[in-house]
C-alpha positions as a Markdown table, in Angstrom:
| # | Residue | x | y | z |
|---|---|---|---|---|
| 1 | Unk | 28.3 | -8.1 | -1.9 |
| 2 | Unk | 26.8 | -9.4 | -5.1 |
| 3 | Unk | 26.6 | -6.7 | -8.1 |
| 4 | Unk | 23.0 | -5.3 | -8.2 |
| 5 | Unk | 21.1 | -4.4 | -11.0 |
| 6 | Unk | 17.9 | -2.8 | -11.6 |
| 7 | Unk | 15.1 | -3.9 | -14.2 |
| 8 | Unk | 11.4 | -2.9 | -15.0 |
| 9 | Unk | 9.4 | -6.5 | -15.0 |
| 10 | Unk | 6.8 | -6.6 | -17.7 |
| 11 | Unk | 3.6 | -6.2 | -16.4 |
| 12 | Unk | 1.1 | -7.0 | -19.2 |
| 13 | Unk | -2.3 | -5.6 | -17.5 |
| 14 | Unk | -2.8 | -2.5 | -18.2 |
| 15 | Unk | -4.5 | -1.8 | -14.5 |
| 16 | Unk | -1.9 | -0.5 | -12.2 |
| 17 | Unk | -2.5 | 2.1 | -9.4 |
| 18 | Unk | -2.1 | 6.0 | -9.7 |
| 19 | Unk | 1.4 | 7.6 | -9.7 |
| 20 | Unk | 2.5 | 8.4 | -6.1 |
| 21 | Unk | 4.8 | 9.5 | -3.6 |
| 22 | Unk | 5.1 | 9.5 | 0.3 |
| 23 | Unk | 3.2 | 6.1 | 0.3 |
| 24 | Unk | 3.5 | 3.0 | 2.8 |
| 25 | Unk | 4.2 | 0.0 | 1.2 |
| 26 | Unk | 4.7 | -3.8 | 3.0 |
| 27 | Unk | 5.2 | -7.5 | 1.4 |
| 28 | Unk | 3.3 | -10.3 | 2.6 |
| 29 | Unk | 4.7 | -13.7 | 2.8 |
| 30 | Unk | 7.3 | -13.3 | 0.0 |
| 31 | Unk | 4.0 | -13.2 | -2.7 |
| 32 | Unk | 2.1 | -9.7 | -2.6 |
| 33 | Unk | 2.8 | -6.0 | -1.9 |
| 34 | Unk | 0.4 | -3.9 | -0.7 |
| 35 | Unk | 0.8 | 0.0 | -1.1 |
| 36 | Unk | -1.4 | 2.2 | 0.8 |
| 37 | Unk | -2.2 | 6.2 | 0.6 |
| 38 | Unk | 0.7 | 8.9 | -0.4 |
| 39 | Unk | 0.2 | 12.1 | -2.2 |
| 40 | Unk | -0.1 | 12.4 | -5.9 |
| 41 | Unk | 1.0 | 15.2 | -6.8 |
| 42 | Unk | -2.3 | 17.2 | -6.8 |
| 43 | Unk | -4.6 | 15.2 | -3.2 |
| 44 | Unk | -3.8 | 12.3 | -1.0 |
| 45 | Unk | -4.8 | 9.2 | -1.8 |
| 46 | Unk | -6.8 | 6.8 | 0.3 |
| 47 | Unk | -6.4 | 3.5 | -2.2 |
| 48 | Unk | -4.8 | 0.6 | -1.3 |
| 49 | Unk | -3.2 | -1.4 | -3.9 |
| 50 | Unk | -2.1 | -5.2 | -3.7 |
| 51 | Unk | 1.1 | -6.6 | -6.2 |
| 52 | Unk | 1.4 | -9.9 | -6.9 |
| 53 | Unk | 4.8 | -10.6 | -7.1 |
| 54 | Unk | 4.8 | -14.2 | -8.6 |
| 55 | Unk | 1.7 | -13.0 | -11.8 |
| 56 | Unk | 3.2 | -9.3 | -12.2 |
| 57 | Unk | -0.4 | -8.0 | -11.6 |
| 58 | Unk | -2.1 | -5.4 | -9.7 |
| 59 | Unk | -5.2 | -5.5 | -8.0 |
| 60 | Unk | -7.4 | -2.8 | -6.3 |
| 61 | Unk | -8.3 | -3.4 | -3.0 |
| 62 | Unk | -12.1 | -2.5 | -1.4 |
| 63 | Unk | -13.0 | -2.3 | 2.2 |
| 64 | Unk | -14.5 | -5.1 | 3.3 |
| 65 | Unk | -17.5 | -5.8 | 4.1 |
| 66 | Unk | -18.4 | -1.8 | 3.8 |
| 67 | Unk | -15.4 | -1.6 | 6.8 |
| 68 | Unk | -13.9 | 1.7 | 7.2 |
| 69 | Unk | -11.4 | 3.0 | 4.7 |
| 70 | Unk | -8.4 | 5.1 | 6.5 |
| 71 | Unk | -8.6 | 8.6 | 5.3 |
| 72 | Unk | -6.3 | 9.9 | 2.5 |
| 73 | Unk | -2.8 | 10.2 | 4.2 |
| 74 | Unk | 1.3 | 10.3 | 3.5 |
| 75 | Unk | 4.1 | 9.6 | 5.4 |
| 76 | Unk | 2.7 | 6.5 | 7.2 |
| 77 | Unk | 3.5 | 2.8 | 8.0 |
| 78 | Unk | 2.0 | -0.1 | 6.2 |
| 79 | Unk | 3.5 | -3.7 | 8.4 |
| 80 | Unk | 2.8 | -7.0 | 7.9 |
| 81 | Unk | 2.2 | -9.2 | 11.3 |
| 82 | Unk | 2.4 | -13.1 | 10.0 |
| 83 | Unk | 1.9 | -14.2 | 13.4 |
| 84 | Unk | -1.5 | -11.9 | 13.5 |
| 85 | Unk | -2.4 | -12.0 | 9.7 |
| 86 | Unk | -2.6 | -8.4 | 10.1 |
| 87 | Unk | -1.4 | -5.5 | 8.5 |
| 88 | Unk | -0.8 | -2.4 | 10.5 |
| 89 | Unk | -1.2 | 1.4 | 9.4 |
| 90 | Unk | 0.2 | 3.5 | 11.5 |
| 91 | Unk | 0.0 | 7.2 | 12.1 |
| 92 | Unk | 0.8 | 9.5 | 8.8 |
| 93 | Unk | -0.4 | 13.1 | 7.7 |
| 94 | Unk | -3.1 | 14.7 | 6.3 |
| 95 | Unk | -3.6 | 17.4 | 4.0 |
| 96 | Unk | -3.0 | 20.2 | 6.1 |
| 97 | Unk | -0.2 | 18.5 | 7.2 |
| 98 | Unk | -1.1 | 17.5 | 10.8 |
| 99 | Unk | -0.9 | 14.0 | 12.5 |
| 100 | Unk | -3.9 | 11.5 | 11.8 |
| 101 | Unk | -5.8 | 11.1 | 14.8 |
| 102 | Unk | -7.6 | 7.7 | 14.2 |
| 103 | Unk | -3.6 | 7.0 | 14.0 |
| 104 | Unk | -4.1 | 2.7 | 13.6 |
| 105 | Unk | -5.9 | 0.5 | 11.3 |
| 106 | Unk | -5.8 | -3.0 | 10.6 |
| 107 | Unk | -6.4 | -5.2 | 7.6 |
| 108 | Unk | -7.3 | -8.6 | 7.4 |
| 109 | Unk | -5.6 | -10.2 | 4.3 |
């Protein structure tokens, strides 16, 4: 195995999304992660975040279209489906700690 090292890549915009934990993250087609949800130490969150990995820049997603926006959530699945164009959430928990009932989104890249 090759020896490993971590770094911090300069990211020189100063927008960048909200410190987080118990978030579902996916990469798209080797170019752009996308981070949904996770708690933040004081609510859930409910923002979707998109990394582009090539331009070290983050951008804030919106719904669509007005579309629905999954509620805030942690502990859930974010994956891509490249033969869909899709991404999947799946399931997670809300803030008293139950199971999300509308338990499956999709997003449209």
């Amino acid at each position: 195995m090759p020896e490993l090292a971590w770094t911090v890549p300069p990211i020189p915009d100063k927008l960048r999304p909200p410190a987080r934990c118990y978030h579902a993250a996916c990469v798209i087609n080797d170019r752009w992660m996308v981070i949904h949800g996770g708690w933040s130490g004081v609510k859930l969150l409910c923002c979707t975040w998109i990394f582009d990995l090539l331009n070290s820049k983050w951008q804030r997603t919106a719904s669509p279209h007005g579309g629905l926006i999954p509620s805030g959530r942690y502990g859930h699945t974010l994956t891509y489906v490249p033969e869909r164009k899709e991404i999947l959430l799946l399931g997670g928990l809300d803030q008293q700690k139950k199971a999300c009932k509308d338990a499956l989104y999709t997003l449209d890249p």
